[in-house]
Amino acid sequence: MPATTATTPFRQSALRTLDIEQAAIAGLVGKLDAHFDHACELILACQGRVVVTGMGKSGHIAGKIAATLASTGSPAFFVHPGEASHGDLGMITRCDVVIALSNSGETAEVTALLPLLKRLGTPLISMTGRPTSTLAQHADAHLNSSVDREACPLDLAPTSSTTAALALGDALAVALLEARGFTAEDFALSHPGGSLGRRLLLRVRDLMHQGERLPQVALGSPLRDALLEITRQGLGFTCVVDPDGLLVGVYTDGDLRRTLDNFHDLRDVQVDDVMTRPGKRISPDLLAAEAVRIMEDNRITALAVVDEHQRPIGALHMHDLLASGVI
């Protein structure tokens, strides 16, 4: 069983690392300037793609930044600078924007791209730890990701510098996301797989029971008919409709418990006398996640689904939401 009280050398090292990296991220606040604004403007005006590049550990960070940009409304991809010099430069056009990462700002594979980018007129955003470096000086906008020291005790292995670059890339992506008015539904379109996609993309109409599976009885029906309909459909409730087919209320398992408390003889009770008016309802075009919120807020397990005229066209149960992975 791992110890939970004594401070070990392992944890002392980990805490020291976290303190240094936390300070590195905090230090970025004072480095944000007009160059950050210009970088955002360049990307928002981009007619092509955002091409992110970097070598070594910076390359791994560049790949993550490209992925984050692509999933938040700024189409982007990663190009390895070494491969770029051997043919992959053809992926970059004058309509693109390039983000180049290099802590020193002097990485040979990255600076080798400068002549072509200048010839194409492709805007360049650099992210370096040295504002006076070659890469920074030739960029249209420079993002300063410098840190006081690496978390590595030798001050050699990229640690706090890559953490700072990663955080700065996230800051850029979020600023662009907000500027574009990017929504949760937009996010879902690039994440259709897994529970995230199901939660964000499924609509009520995709999950509702309809046709013969829609529980409903007419206004004025004996309570016995409503109970039989609830039992037959197994959704824990039934819609109650008027002669025009409009939803006027619902009768639920919870209503039945209250009915048993108030009536000793159910033979003469009509559903009108004990139903819940007007009953919770939802549009088929709303996201299934919205149905979850309504059910949780009202502590209910089912909803009537109605059209624009308030006619019931379906029924949705909490079990359907669970089975689909929405919750």
Short mmCIF file of C-alpha atoms in Angstrom, two decimals, residues 24-282:
data_model
loop_
_atom_site.label_atom_id
_atom_site.label_comp_id
_atom_site.label_asym_id
_atom_site.label_seq_id
_atom_site.Cartn_x
_atom_site.Cartn_y
_atom_site.Cartn_z
CA ALA A 24 6.54 29.06 -16.08
CA ILE A 25 2.86 29.23 -17.06
CA ALA A 26 2.21 32.14 -14.70
CA GLY A 27 5.13 33.99 -16.29
CA LEU A 28 3.38 33.96 -19.68
CA VAL A 29 0.79 36.46 -18.44
CA GLY A 30 3.20 39.38 -18.57
CA LYS A 31 4.47 38.35 -22.00
CA LEU A 32 1.13 38.57 -23.83
CA ASP A 33 1.22 41.67 -26.03
CA ALA A 34 0.04 43.03 -29.37
CA HIS A 35 1.84 40.19 -31.14
CA PHE A 36 -0.72 37.76 -29.66
CA ASP A 37 -3.56 39.90 -31.04
CA HIS A 38 -1.88 40.00 -34.46
CA ALA A 39 -1.41 36.23 -34.43
CA CYS A 40 -5.13 35.77 -33.79
CA GLU A 41 -5.98 38.22 -36.57
CA LEU A 42 -3.71 36.40 -39.04
CA ILE A 43 -5.37 33.06 -38.29
CA LEU A 44 -8.91 34.47 -38.41
CA ALA A 45 -8.14 35.99 -41.82
CA CYS A 46 -6.55 32.78 -43.12
CA GLN A 47 -8.19 31.42 -46.27
CA GLY A 48 -6.28 28.13 -46.14
CA ARG A 49 -5.03 26.03 -43.24
CA VAL A 50 -2.91 26.67 -40.18
CA VAL A 51 0.33 24.72 -40.62
CA VAL A 52 2.11 24.04 -37.32
CA THR A 53 5.71 22.86 -37.28
CA GLY A 54 8.48 22.17 -34.80
CA MET A 55 11.42 19.81 -34.23
CA GLY A 56 11.96 17.33 -31.42
CA LYS A 57 9.98 18.01 -28.25
CA SER A 58 8.71 21.25 -29.79
CA GLY A 59 7.40 19.13 -32.65
CA HIS A 60 5.32 17.04 -30.26
CA ILE A 61 3.86 20.24 -28.79
CA ALA A 62 3.25 21.58 -32.29
CA GLY A 63 1.30 18.43 -33.16
CA LYS A 64 -0.92 18.87 -30.13
CA ILE A 65 -1.50 22.56 -30.91
CA ALA A 66 -2.48 21.65 -34.48
CA ALA A 67 -4.94 19.05 -33.17
CA THR A 68 -6.47 21.51 -30.71
CA LEU A 69 -6.85 24.20 -33.37
CA ALA A 70 -8.45 21.73 -35.79
CA SER A 71 -11.01 20.57 -33.22
CA THR A 72 -11.98 24.10 -32.19
CA GLY A 73 -12.78 25.69 -35.51
CA SER A 74 -9.36 26.56 -37.00
CA PRO A 75 -8.46 23.91 -39.63
CA ALA A 76 -4.86 22.93 -38.98
CA PHE A 77 -2.29 20.19 -39.48
CA PHE A 78 1.28 19.41 -38.45
CA VAL A 79 4.23 19.33 -40.86
CA HIS A 80 7.57 17.90 -39.75
CA PRO A 81 10.25 20.50 -40.63
CA GLY A 82 12.76 17.84 -41.63
CA GLU A 83 10.30 16.26 -44.06
CA ALA A 84 9.31 19.72 -45.27
CA SER A 85 12.78 20.25 -46.70
CA HIS A 86 12.42 16.99 -48.64
CA GLY A 87 9.14 17.58 -50.41
CA ASP A 88 6.50 18.28 -47.77
CA LEU A 89 6.87 22.03 -48.30
CA GLY A 90 4.43 21.45 -51.14
CA MET A 91 1.73 21.16 -48.47
CA ILE A 92 2.13 24.86 -47.64
CA THR A 93 0.49 27.51 -49.82
CA ARG A 94 0.34 31.29 -49.81
CA CYS A 95 -3.22 31.03 -48.43
CA ASP A 96 -2.01 29.30 -45.26
CA VAL A 97 -0.60 30.59 -41.99
CA VAL A 98 2.42 28.88 -40.44
CA ILE A 99 3.06 28.58 -36.71
CA ALA A 100 6.67 27.56 -36.05
CA LEU A 101 7.85 26.41 -32.61
CA SER A 102 11.46 26.47 -31.46
CA ASN A 103 12.55 27.28 -27.92
CA SER A 104 15.91 28.61 -29.11
CA GLY A 105 14.48 30.16 -32.26
CA GLU A 106 17.53 28.86 -34.10
CA THR A 107 16.56 25.25 -34.89
CA ALA A 108 18.16 24.63 -38.29
CA GLU A 109 15.33 22.51 -39.71
CA VAL A 110 12.82 25.24 -38.84
CA THR A 111 14.82 28.30 -39.92
CA ALA A 112 15.51 26.53 -43.23
CA LEU A 113 11.83 27.08 -44.06
CA LEU A 114 12.09 30.86 -43.84
CA PRO A 115 13.22 31.58 -47.45
CA LEU A 116 10.32 29.65 -49.00
CA LEU A 117 7.76 31.15 -46.63
CA LYS A 118 9.02 34.63 -47.49
CA ARG A 119 8.91 33.84 -51.22
CA LEU A 120 5.34 32.54 -50.94
CA GLY A 121 4.29 35.43 -48.73
CA THR A 122 2.82 32.97 -46.23
CA PRO A 123 2.28 34.68 -42.86
CA LEU A 124 4.52 33.29 -40.12
CA ILE A 125 3.78 33.15 -36.41
CA SER A 126 6.74 32.08 -34.29
CA MET A 127 6.66 30.72 -30.76
CA THR A 128 10.10 30.86 -29.17
CA GLY A 129 11.83 31.48 -25.87
CA ARG A 130 14.10 34.12 -27.41
CA PRO A 131 12.48 37.23 -28.93
CA THR A 132 15.82 38.20 -30.50
CA SER A 133 16.28 34.87 -32.30
CA THR A 134 16.33 34.41 -36.07
CA LEU A 135 12.89 32.79 -36.13
CA ALA A 136 11.34 35.48 -33.95
CA GLN A 137 12.85 38.35 -35.93
CA HIS A 138 11.56 37.04 -39.28
CA ALA A 139 8.02 36.29 -38.06
CA ASP A 140 4.97 38.45 -38.67
CA ALA A 141 3.95 37.82 -35.06
CA HIS A 142 6.08 36.40 -32.26
CA LEU A 143 4.65 34.61 -29.22
CA ASN A 144 7.12 34.76 -26.34
CA SER A 145 7.16 31.41 -24.50
CA SER A 146 10.38 32.00 -22.56
CA VAL A 147 10.83 30.50 -19.09
CA ASP A 148 13.29 31.24 -16.30
CA ARG A 149 14.51 27.64 -16.12
CA GLU A 150 13.65 24.10 -17.03
CA ALA A 151 12.24 21.79 -14.40
CA CYS A 152 15.05 19.38 -15.27
CA PRO A 153 17.72 19.85 -12.53
CA LEU A 154 20.35 19.93 -15.27
CA ASP A 155 18.38 22.74 -16.95
CA LEU A 156 18.68 20.77 -20.18
CA ALA A 157 15.67 18.54 -20.89
CA PRO A 158 12.73 20.53 -22.33
CA THR A 159 10.19 20.49 -19.49
CA SER A 160 8.86 23.84 -18.31
CA SER A 161 9.59 25.35 -21.74
CA THR A 162 7.40 22.78 -23.51
CA THR A 163 4.71 23.16 -20.84
CA ALA A 164 4.69 26.93 -21.42
CA ALA A 165 4.48 26.46 -25.20
CA LEU A 166 1.60 24.02 -24.79
CA ALA A 167 -0.29 26.44 -22.53
CA LEU A 168 0.34 29.31 -24.93
CA GLY A 169 -1.00 27.18 -27.79
CA ASP A 170 -4.13 26.45 -25.76
CA ALA A 171 -4.55 30.16 -25.04
CA LEU A 172 -4.34 30.88 -28.77
CA ALA A 173 -6.88 28.17 -29.63
CA VAL A 174 -9.36 29.34 -27.00
CA ALA A 175 -9.07 32.98 -28.05
CA LEU A 176 -9.82 31.94 -31.64
CA LEU A 177 -12.66 29.67 -30.54
CA GLU A 178 -14.36 32.53 -28.74
CA ALA A 179 -13.74 34.97 -31.59
CA ARG A 180 -15.41 32.56 -34.03
CA GLY A 181 -18.43 32.03 -31.79
CA PHE A 182 -17.64 28.30 -31.83
CA THR A 183 -20.41 26.26 -30.14
CA ALA A 184 -20.68 22.88 -28.45
CA GLU A 185 -22.51 21.58 -31.51
CA ASP A 186 -19.66 22.79 -33.75
CA PHE A 187 -17.25 20.94 -31.48
CA ALA A 188 -19.32 17.77 -31.74
CA LEU A 189 -19.15 17.81 -35.53
CA SER A 190 -15.41 17.13 -35.33
CA HIS A 191 -15.87 14.60 -32.48
CA PRO A 192 -18.66 12.31 -33.75
CA GLY A 193 -17.23 9.19 -32.17
CA GLY A 194 -17.57 8.03 -28.59
CA SER A 195 -19.67 9.36 -25.76
CA LEU A 196 -18.79 13.00 -26.48
CA GLY A 197 -20.27 12.84 -29.96
CA ARG A 198 -23.36 11.04 -28.73
CA ARG A 199 -23.90 13.56 -25.97
CA LEU A 200 -23.54 16.56 -28.24
CA LEU A 201 -25.05 15.39 -31.52
CA LEU A 202 -28.03 13.19 -30.70
CA ARG A 203 -31.40 14.91 -30.84
CA VAL A 204 -34.62 13.96 -29.12
CA ARG A 205 -36.12 12.70 -32.37
CA ASP A 206 -33.27 10.17 -32.68
CA LEU A 207 -34.23 8.47 -29.43
CA MET A 208 -37.96 8.99 -28.91
CA HIS A 209 -40.60 6.25 -29.05
CA GLN A 210 -43.25 6.98 -31.66
CA GLY A 211 -46.12 5.47 -33.58
CA GLU A 212 -47.58 2.49 -31.73
CA ARG A 213 -44.98 2.96 -28.99
CA LEU A 214 -46.40 6.38 -28.05
CA PRO A 215 -48.49 6.06 -24.87
CA GLN A 216 -51.64 8.20 -24.97
CA VAL A 217 -55.27 8.18 -23.86
CA ALA A 218 -58.14 10.56 -24.56
CA LEU A 219 -59.28 13.22 -22.15
CA GLY A 220 -62.23 11.83 -20.16
CA SER A 221 -60.91 8.27 -20.20
CA PRO A 222 -61.36 6.10 -17.10
CA LEU A 223 -58.25 5.92 -14.98
CA ARG A 224 -58.19 2.19 -15.68
CA ASP A 225 -57.45 2.90 -19.37
CA ALA A 226 -54.55 5.16 -18.45
CA LEU A 227 -53.07 2.49 -16.17
CA LEU A 228 -53.40 -0.15 -18.88
CA GLU A 229 -51.64 2.17 -21.36
CA ILE A 230 -48.78 2.83 -18.93
CA THR A 231 -48.39 -0.91 -18.38
CA ARG A 232 -48.62 -1.74 -22.09
CA GLN A 233 -45.93 0.76 -23.16
CA GLY A 234 -43.69 0.43 -20.12
CA LEU A 235 -42.49 4.03 -20.12
CA GLY A 236 -43.86 5.03 -16.74
CA PHE A 237 -46.38 7.56 -18.07
CA THR A 238 -49.02 8.29 -20.67
CA CYS A 239 -49.98 11.43 -22.56
CA VAL A 240 -53.53 12.73 -22.22
CA VAL A 241 -54.92 14.41 -25.35
CA ASP A 242 -58.03 16.47 -26.04
CA PRO A 243 -60.43 15.85 -28.99
CA ASP A 244 -58.12 17.91 -31.24
CA GLY A 245 -55.15 15.70 -30.39
CA LEU A 246 -53.41 18.40 -28.30
CA LEU A 247 -51.47 17.42 -25.18
CA VAL A 248 -53.32 18.65 -22.10
CA GLY A 249 -51.52 16.66 -19.44
CA VAL A 250 -49.66 13.49 -18.47
CA TYR A 251 -50.34 10.70 -16.01
CA THR A 252 -47.30 9.08 -14.43
CA ASP A 253 -46.30 6.39 -11.95
CA GLY A 254 -45.85 9.18 -9.42
CA ASP A 255 -49.40 10.42 -10.06
CA LEU A 256 -50.65 6.89 -9.37
CA ARG A 257 -49.09 6.90 -5.90
CA ARG A 258 -50.75 10.22 -5.15
CA THR A 259 -54.05 8.91 -6.51
CA LEU A 260 -53.94 5.90 -4.18
CA ASP A 261 -53.43 8.26 -1.25
CA ASN A 262 -56.46 10.39 -2.18
CA PHE A 263 -58.99 7.87 -3.53
CA HIS A 264 -60.14 4.65 -1.89
CA ASP A 265 -62.19 3.55 -4.90
CA LEU A 266 -60.64 4.05 -8.34
CA ARG A 267 -63.51 2.63 -10.39
CA ASP A 268 -65.19 5.97 -11.07
CA VAL A 269 -62.04 8.12 -11.30
CA GLN A 270 -61.29 9.69 -14.66
CA VAL A 271 -57.76 10.49 -15.79
CA ASP A 272 -58.73 14.19 -15.98
CA ASP A 273 -59.18 14.25 -12.19
CA VAL A 274 -55.68 13.07 -11.33
CA MET A 275 -53.36 13.91 -14.22
CA THR A 276 -50.55 16.47 -14.11
CA ARG A 277 -51.33 19.59 -16.14
CA PRO A 278 -49.90 20.64 -18.52
CA GLY A 279 -47.08 18.09 -18.18
CA LYS A 280 -43.42 18.46 -19.09
CA ARG A 281 -42.75 18.34 -22.81
CA ILE A 282 -39.93 18.84 -25.28
#
